[in-house]
């Protein structure tokens, strides 16, 4: 019997809706929390340059490829591969995406929980009167008492599930449209305050002056992984969203605009963070806590910083939400379309199981430090394995699928809206998905594990 869940799938309502929803997925903690901390650990300028090369050479085309697969097939990530290449094992790529969604959302919700704690601390004026060391201590104390972090994480997951339950158009599009532009304005204001701090120049140099002596295989893999994580590519989130895009929308311009906006926000986050890191004597290689111990210092140096910090952390939590819903949607669309579960049951089953793993990630950072393998705690393992293994490997297979499995005529028809749009760069795109992207990803993998180089 046909699965009734496949007929009424819903969809985005407008051109701006798709850009807002995909940008909502891309822009999140990856830009404002992860980019500065990973750039800080990997030497700054050279990392940024390699990260930008990965976005331009691979990222944009991969985003477009995910949109193409999803909109062509009108299915979840797993079902899309099954429909386009029936009787082949390609559906495993979609399945891997579902696994990656579990991994990512488990630690993503940990960090989103930290953000919510900082919303609370902002309201409670908890940063007032603290020195840079005091602010660091405050974060560490909070982590040590991880039940608090767990509670925020659970609250965050309930909000995520609630929005996913409301469905694509009502739930996802509405929030993203309004709030992402406001976030951009707040970050710009933060940048202005940061670069007028004494000693700001050192931070700008760190971010923009490449020192290639610091580059090695690890740095390159980090830069590639960060590009994938930040653009939400490699696991089918954008295949799933692609399946909700109207046949009239321009996929290429959407991919370019979203990638550009995402990259801009990450760089601006760097411009806001690094001058402050140097001005307040914080170690740029501090790790995942970098942003949480740096930003409150800036707020304390701003007129109206109390209100500003509330506003900022609320919006950061919302940015995290518009990303986390896209991750959960991968799992929910899979359950609904492939197993026939209702949207409601699918959402709760996915959310509860992800939260269970997520709580372990949070505890591994504080109360239960023995949740580690070889010195890497569960949180770090999830972060590492998603950005540096699952997403690049998934991306590698997706470009191979588009480049070598789908018929070029079908790809062209989908990107050109059945011939209605001109595609002057289609050849370049084909060269990227067939050769440049797969070879580059494979080389980065081999180089980083020391097989070549
Ligand atoms: N791109 C999101 C961010 O930068 O915060 C995180 C993310 C969302 C990663 C969706 C992967 C994904 F599929």
XYZ file of C-alpha atoms and ligand atoms in Angstrom:
466
model
C 0.000 0.000 0.000
C 1.288 3.480 -0.800
C 2.540 5.399 2.199
C 0.025 8.244 2.696
C 2.772 10.322 4.301
C 4.370 10.776 0.901
C 1.570 12.712 -0.726
C 1.067 15.813 1.437
C 4.620 16.806 2.225
C 4.252 20.564 2.666
C 6.802 22.998 1.303
C 8.349 26.404 1.676
C 6.079 29.285 0.843
C 8.244 31.797 -0.970
C 11.598 32.538 -2.487
C 12.781 34.307 0.637
C 11.407 31.402 2.620
C 13.830 28.885 1.172
C 16.796 31.183 1.524
C 15.773 32.032 5.058
C 15.213 28.394 5.990
C 18.486 27.165 4.476
C 20.361 30.123 5.958
C 18.629 29.366 9.236
C 20.071 25.865 9.044
C 23.535 27.028 8.051
C 23.868 29.978 10.427
C 24.075 28.841 14.008
C 26.503 27.797 16.693
C 28.817 26.589 13.928
C 29.510 30.195 12.953
C 29.538 31.953 16.283
C 30.757 29.248 18.672
C 32.626 26.678 16.564
C 34.363 28.826 13.950
C 36.240 31.033 16.466
C 37.211 28.134 18.717
C 38.512 25.952 15.870
C 40.231 28.901 14.154
C 41.828 29.747 17.499
C 43.185 26.232 17.889
C 44.489 26.095 14.348
C 46.507 29.240 14.042
C 43.983 31.810 12.768
C 44.756 33.399 9.388
C 45.976 30.394 7.414
C 43.067 28.334 8.731
C 40.605 31.004 7.568
C 42.128 31.079 4.112
C 41.940 27.305 3.681
C 38.410 27.317 5.097
C 37.390 29.904 2.469
C 39.004 27.824 -0.283
C 36.984 24.790 0.855
C 33.758 26.820 0.785
C 34.350 28.236 -2.698
C 35.814 25.125 -4.306
C 33.611 22.478 -2.718
C 30.999 23.885 -0.351
C 28.791 25.923 -2.684
C 28.616 23.154 -5.292
C 27.872 20.569 -2.648
C 25.059 22.697 -1.247
C 23.612 23.025 -4.746
C 23.978 19.262 -5.219
C 21.993 18.542 -2.072
C 19.210 20.881 -3.206
C 19.179 19.150 -6.604
C 18.904 15.643 -5.154
C 16.158 16.630 -2.718
C 14.054 18.631 -5.121
C 14.381 16.035 -7.878
C 13.308 13.164 -5.650
C 10.840 14.977 -3.360
C 11.873 12.702 -0.516
C 13.895 12.595 2.713
C 17.645 12.036 2.334
C 17.452 8.232 2.462
C 14.385 8.005 0.218
C 15.901 10.426 -2.296
C 18.800 8.090 -3.060
C 16.429 5.113 -3.231
C 14.166 6.898 -5.681
C 16.879 8.271 -7.975
C 19.061 5.140 -7.980
C 16.718 2.230 -7.240
C 18.245 -1.172 -6.606
C 21.667 0.260 -5.688
C 23.282 0.683 -2.270
C 23.374 4.509 -2.592
C 20.564 4.794 -0.058
C 23.256 4.021 2.516
C 24.486 7.599 2.055
C 21.092 8.798 3.216
C 21.210 6.393 6.096
C 24.619 7.705 7.072
C 23.071 11.170 7.131
C 20.484 9.986 9.626
C 23.293 8.639 11.814
C 25.211 11.924 11.458
C 22.092 13.800 12.537
C 22.034 11.838 15.795
C 25.721 12.498 16.394
C 25.569 16.221 15.600
C 22.425 17.048 17.485
C 23.629 15.254 20.604
C 26.548 17.609 21.178
C 24.951 20.592 19.434
C 22.218 20.550 22.040
C 24.873 20.613 24.761
C 26.265 23.877 23.435
C 22.767 25.230 22.838
C 22.157 24.496 26.518
C 25.198 26.586 27.462
C 23.734 29.389 25.358
C 20.471 29.199 27.280
C 22.334 29.343 30.583
C 23.971 32.515 29.277
C 20.567 33.951 28.404
C 19.647 33.347 32.027
C 22.917 34.812 33.339
C 22.415 37.890 31.175
C 18.979 38.482 32.655
C 20.308 37.870 36.159
C 23.182 40.314 35.564
C 25.536 37.444 36.372
C 28.557 38.863 34.520
C 28.594 42.173 36.418
C 31.772 43.077 38.268
C 33.693 39.983 37.089
C 37.269 40.071 35.805
C 38.294 38.039 32.722
C 39.526 35.308 35.110
C 36.274 35.504 37.048
C 34.256 35.002 33.869
C 36.347 31.979 32.980
C 35.840 30.551 36.421
C 32.105 31.168 36.123
C 31.893 29.028 32.986
C 34.021 26.271 34.468
C 31.943 26.184 37.606
C 28.805 25.888 35.511
C 30.303 22.971 33.576
C 31.333 21.234 36.764
C 27.717 21.350 37.923
C 26.511 19.725 34.744
C 22.941 18.964 35.864
C 22.173 22.568 35.225
C 23.582 22.211 31.727
C 21.502 19.052 31.270
C 18.305 20.856 32.216
C 18.955 23.597 29.659
C 19.777 20.974 27.070
C 16.462 19.225 27.665
C 14.597 22.549 27.433
C 16.340 23.235 24.143
C 15.428 19.828 22.728
C 11.787 20.293 23.733
C 11.747 23.603 21.834
C 13.379 21.954 18.809
C 10.871 19.121 18.810
C 7.995 21.580 19.236
C 8.949 23.542 16.136
C 9.566 20.411 14.057
C 6.159 19.143 15.141
C 4.523 22.270 13.785
C 5.750 21.242 10.322
C 7.907 22.838 7.716
C 6.102 25.917 6.568
C 4.592 27.112 9.800
C 7.394 26.022 12.056
C 10.636 26.499 10.264
C 10.221 29.306 7.826
C 8.501 31.809 10.078
C 11.209 31.956 12.722
C 14.159 32.043 10.375
C 12.843 34.882 8.232
C 12.605 37.468 10.924
C 15.444 36.686 13.262
C 18.498 36.015 11.117
C 18.729 39.625 9.857
C 18.500 40.937 13.419
C 21.341 38.652 14.473
C 23.517 40.128 11.716
C 22.946 43.651 13.030
C 23.857 42.651 16.588
C 27.070 40.991 15.460
C 28.024 44.116 13.524
C 27.600 46.199 16.671
C 29.730 43.698 18.612
C 32.432 43.946 15.954
C 32.549 47.711 16.334
C 32.960 47.450 20.105
C 35.613 44.732 19.765
C 37.819 46.500 17.235
C 37.838 49.680 19.307
C 39.220 47.841 22.354
C 42.851 48.571 23.224
C 45.074 45.927 21.633
C 42.446 44.919 19.082
C 44.996 44.935 16.279
C 46.655 41.765 17.565
C 43.363 39.921 17.271
C 42.758 41.141 13.732
C 46.278 40.105 12.772
C 45.718 36.680 14.252
C 42.566 36.221 12.180
C 43.643 37.780 8.901
C 47.421 37.400 8.630
C 48.124 33.856 7.468
C 51.104 32.112 8.994
C 51.621 29.115 6.749
C 54.225 27.596 9.012
C 51.292 26.523 11.179
C 49.596 24.534 8.403
C 49.651 20.748 8.523
C 47.280 17.918 7.610
C 45.248 18.406 10.739
C 44.684 22.112 10.089
C 43.489 21.402 6.556
C 41.066 18.715 7.715
C 39.800 21.071 10.428
C 39.211 23.788 7.822
C 37.345 21.377 5.546
C 35.293 19.967 8.412
C 34.394 23.444 9.630
C 33.250 24.440 6.120
C 30.949 21.405 5.975
C 29.629 21.822 9.482
C 28.947 25.504 9.038
C 27.220 25.147 5.667
C 25.104 22.208 6.967
C 26.340 19.993 4.144
C 27.322 16.338 3.933
C 24.487 14.708 5.849
C 21.332 15.392 3.899
C 19.872 18.281 5.904
C 19.812 20.286 2.690
C 18.581 17.301 0.671
C 15.633 17.229 3.041
C 15.094 20.999 2.798
C 15.651 20.785 -0.968
C 12.675 18.467 -1.184
C 10.483 21.272 0.190
C 11.706 23.892 -2.313
C 9.261 24.980 -4.980
C 10.026 23.926 -8.552
C 10.118 27.613 -9.482
C 12.958 28.639 -7.172
C 16.472 29.221 -8.411
C 18.650 26.609 -6.698
C 21.985 28.062 -7.791
C 21.375 31.571 -6.525
C 19.947 30.179 -3.290
C 23.101 28.096 -2.699
C 25.374 31.058 -3.460
C 23.462 33.508 -1.270
C 23.218 31.106 1.671
C 26.912 30.169 1.500
C 27.904 33.816 1.285
C 25.707 34.865 4.221
C 26.946 31.959 6.316
C 30.592 32.770 5.647
C 30.059 36.456 6.310
C 28.563 35.735 9.723
C 31.448 33.422 10.674
C 34.059 36.009 9.692
C 32.192 38.738 11.559
C 32.032 36.476 14.604
C 35.819 36.154 14.321
C 36.157 39.930 14.079
C 34.070 40.292 17.217
C 35.881 37.581 19.185
C 39.626 37.720 18.448
C 40.311 41.381 19.234
C 38.599 40.777 22.570
C 40.525 37.527 23.128
C 43.791 39.448 22.842
C 42.580 42.551 24.656
C 41.528 40.508 27.701
C 44.504 38.146 27.686
C 42.502 35.004 26.853
C 44.237 32.061 25.163
C 42.940 31.828 21.556
C 43.406 28.039 21.680
C 41.191 27.778 24.763
C 38.782 25.357 23.036
C 34.991 25.030 23.105
C 34.598 27.508 25.961
C 36.342 30.334 24.052
C 33.264 32.280 23.013
C 31.499 31.880 26.334
C 34.405 33.303 28.289
C 35.191 36.057 25.771
C 31.832 37.603 24.900
C 30.774 38.603 28.435
C 33.990 40.645 28.680
C 32.874 42.669 25.660
C 29.378 43.184 27.046
C 30.860 44.525 30.273
C 32.716 47.154 28.247
C 29.636 48.384 26.363
C 27.143 51.064 27.243
C 23.855 49.209 27.685
C 25.787 45.942 27.763
C 23.232 44.396 30.110
C 20.434 44.659 27.547
C 22.725 43.904 24.681
C 23.893 40.627 26.186
C 20.300 39.499 26.755
C 19.425 40.300 23.193
C 22.537 38.646 21.813
C 22.289 35.359 23.681
C 18.556 35.081 22.974
C 19.261 35.448 19.274
C 22.151 33.013 19.448
C 19.805 30.476 21.030
C 17.304 31.119 18.231
C 20.043 30.690 15.611
C 20.896 27.392 17.289
C 17.216 26.420 17.121
C 16.818 27.148 13.417
C 19.859 24.908 12.842
C 18.871 22.122 15.196
C 15.416 21.832 13.634
C 17.061 21.163 10.273
C 19.077 18.348 11.826
C 16.063 16.831 13.559
C 14.028 17.167 10.368
C 16.468 14.775 8.638
C 15.558 12.058 11.103
C 11.856 12.887 11.282
C 11.365 13.034 7.488
C 13.142 9.682 7.272
C 10.914 8.039 9.894
C 7.709 9.551 8.506
C 8.332 8.658 4.874
C 10.160 5.366 5.229
C 8.452 3.758 8.186
C 5.022 5.374 8.015
C 5.210 6.703 11.602
C 3.106 9.788 12.278
C 4.988 13.082 12.377
C 4.223 13.361 16.054
C 5.558 9.955 17.034
C 8.567 10.294 14.760
C 9.475 13.635 16.305
C 9.255 12.432 19.875
C 11.099 9.165 19.263
C 13.929 11.014 17.528
C 14.077 13.840 20.048
C 14.051 11.596 23.106
C 16.744 9.266 21.816
C 18.968 12.144 20.690
C 18.503 13.866 24.040
C 19.556 10.691 25.828
C 22.885 10.616 23.964
C 23.155 14.385 24.300
C 22.878 14.213 28.084
C 25.829 11.816 28.122
C 27.808 14.332 26.037
C 27.048 17.067 28.531
C 27.909 14.895 31.518
C 31.185 13.850 29.876
C 32.311 17.476 30.144
C 31.724 17.714 33.853
C 30.283 15.263 36.327
C 31.178 12.053 34.500
C 34.661 12.611 33.085
C 35.242 8.875 32.628
C 32.914 9.006 29.603
C 35.974 9.250 27.376
C 38.070 7.201 24.999
C 41.808 7.737 24.942
C 41.556 11.092 26.688
C 38.823 12.429 24.384
C 35.513 12.871 26.160
C 32.238 11.893 24.540
C 31.458 15.507 23.596
C 34.773 15.878 21.754
C 34.322 12.488 20.094
C 30.923 13.519 18.698
C 32.280 16.875 17.526
C 35.338 15.219 15.970
C 33.565 12.343 14.271
C 30.808 14.468 12.750
C 32.785 17.385 11.353
C 35.926 15.515 10.456
C 34.651 12.090 9.384
C 30.914 11.791 8.732
C 30.280 15.104 6.945
C 33.326 15.059 4.624
C 32.735 11.385 3.823
C 29.043 12.028 3.205
C 29.923 15.034 1.045
C 32.407 12.935 -0.916
C 29.703 10.386 -1.736
C 27.099 13.048 -2.558
C 29.326 14.747 -5.161
C 30.181 11.360 -6.669
C 26.472 10.578 -6.860
C 25.641 13.851 -8.598
C 28.699 13.717 -10.857
C 28.746 10.085 -11.867
C 25.439 8.402 -11.031
C 22.718 10.898 -11.885
C 22.313 11.635 -15.579
C 23.830 15.043 -16.443
C 20.648 15.831 -18.389
C 18.573 15.301 -15.223
C 20.933 17.411 -13.154
C 20.800 20.146 -15.753
C 17.014 19.978 -15.961
C 16.701 20.319 -12.191
C 19.146 23.212 -11.845
C 17.701 25.074 -14.844
C 14.076 24.519 -13.807
C 13.491 22.455 -16.949
C 15.371 24.790 -19.227
C 13.852 28.022 -17.968
C 17.087 29.331 -16.424
C 20.354 29.868 -18.289
C 23.313 27.966 -16.841
C 26.534 29.562 -18.076
C 28.610 27.825 -15.396
C 27.150 24.319 -15.673
C 30.404 22.917 -17.087
C 32.390 24.364 -14.206
C 29.923 22.831 -11.770
C 30.247 19.426 -13.455
C 34.031 19.590 -13.280
C 33.819 20.423 -9.582
C 31.435 17.618 -8.647
C 33.139 15.028 -10.835
C 36.779 15.784 -10.171
C 37.762 18.738 -8.000
C 35.596 18.070 -4.954
C 36.021 14.284 -4.657
C 39.775 14.450 -5.299
C 40.227 17.328 -2.855
C 38.258 15.618 -0.084
C 40.133 12.344 -0.624
C 43.494 14.136 -0.549
C 42.637 15.974 2.653
C 41.688 12.678 4.300
C 44.863 10.924 3.186
C 47.039 13.877 4.111
C 45.531 14.233 7.552
C 46.003 10.583 8.449
C 49.566 10.800 7.232
C 49.283 8.511 4.170
C 50.606 11.253 1.898
C 52.519 14.471 2.520
N 25.337 24.608 10.173
C 24.947 24.605 11.544
C 25.751 25.644 12.279
O 26.693 26.201 11.693
O 25.484 25.890 13.435
C 25.075 23.239 12.183
C 24.527 22.134 11.334
C 23.193 22.151 10.962
C 25.359 21.135 10.873
C 22.697 21.153 10.110
C 24.888 20.153 10.047
C 23.549 20.173 9.667
F 23.107 19.269 8.876
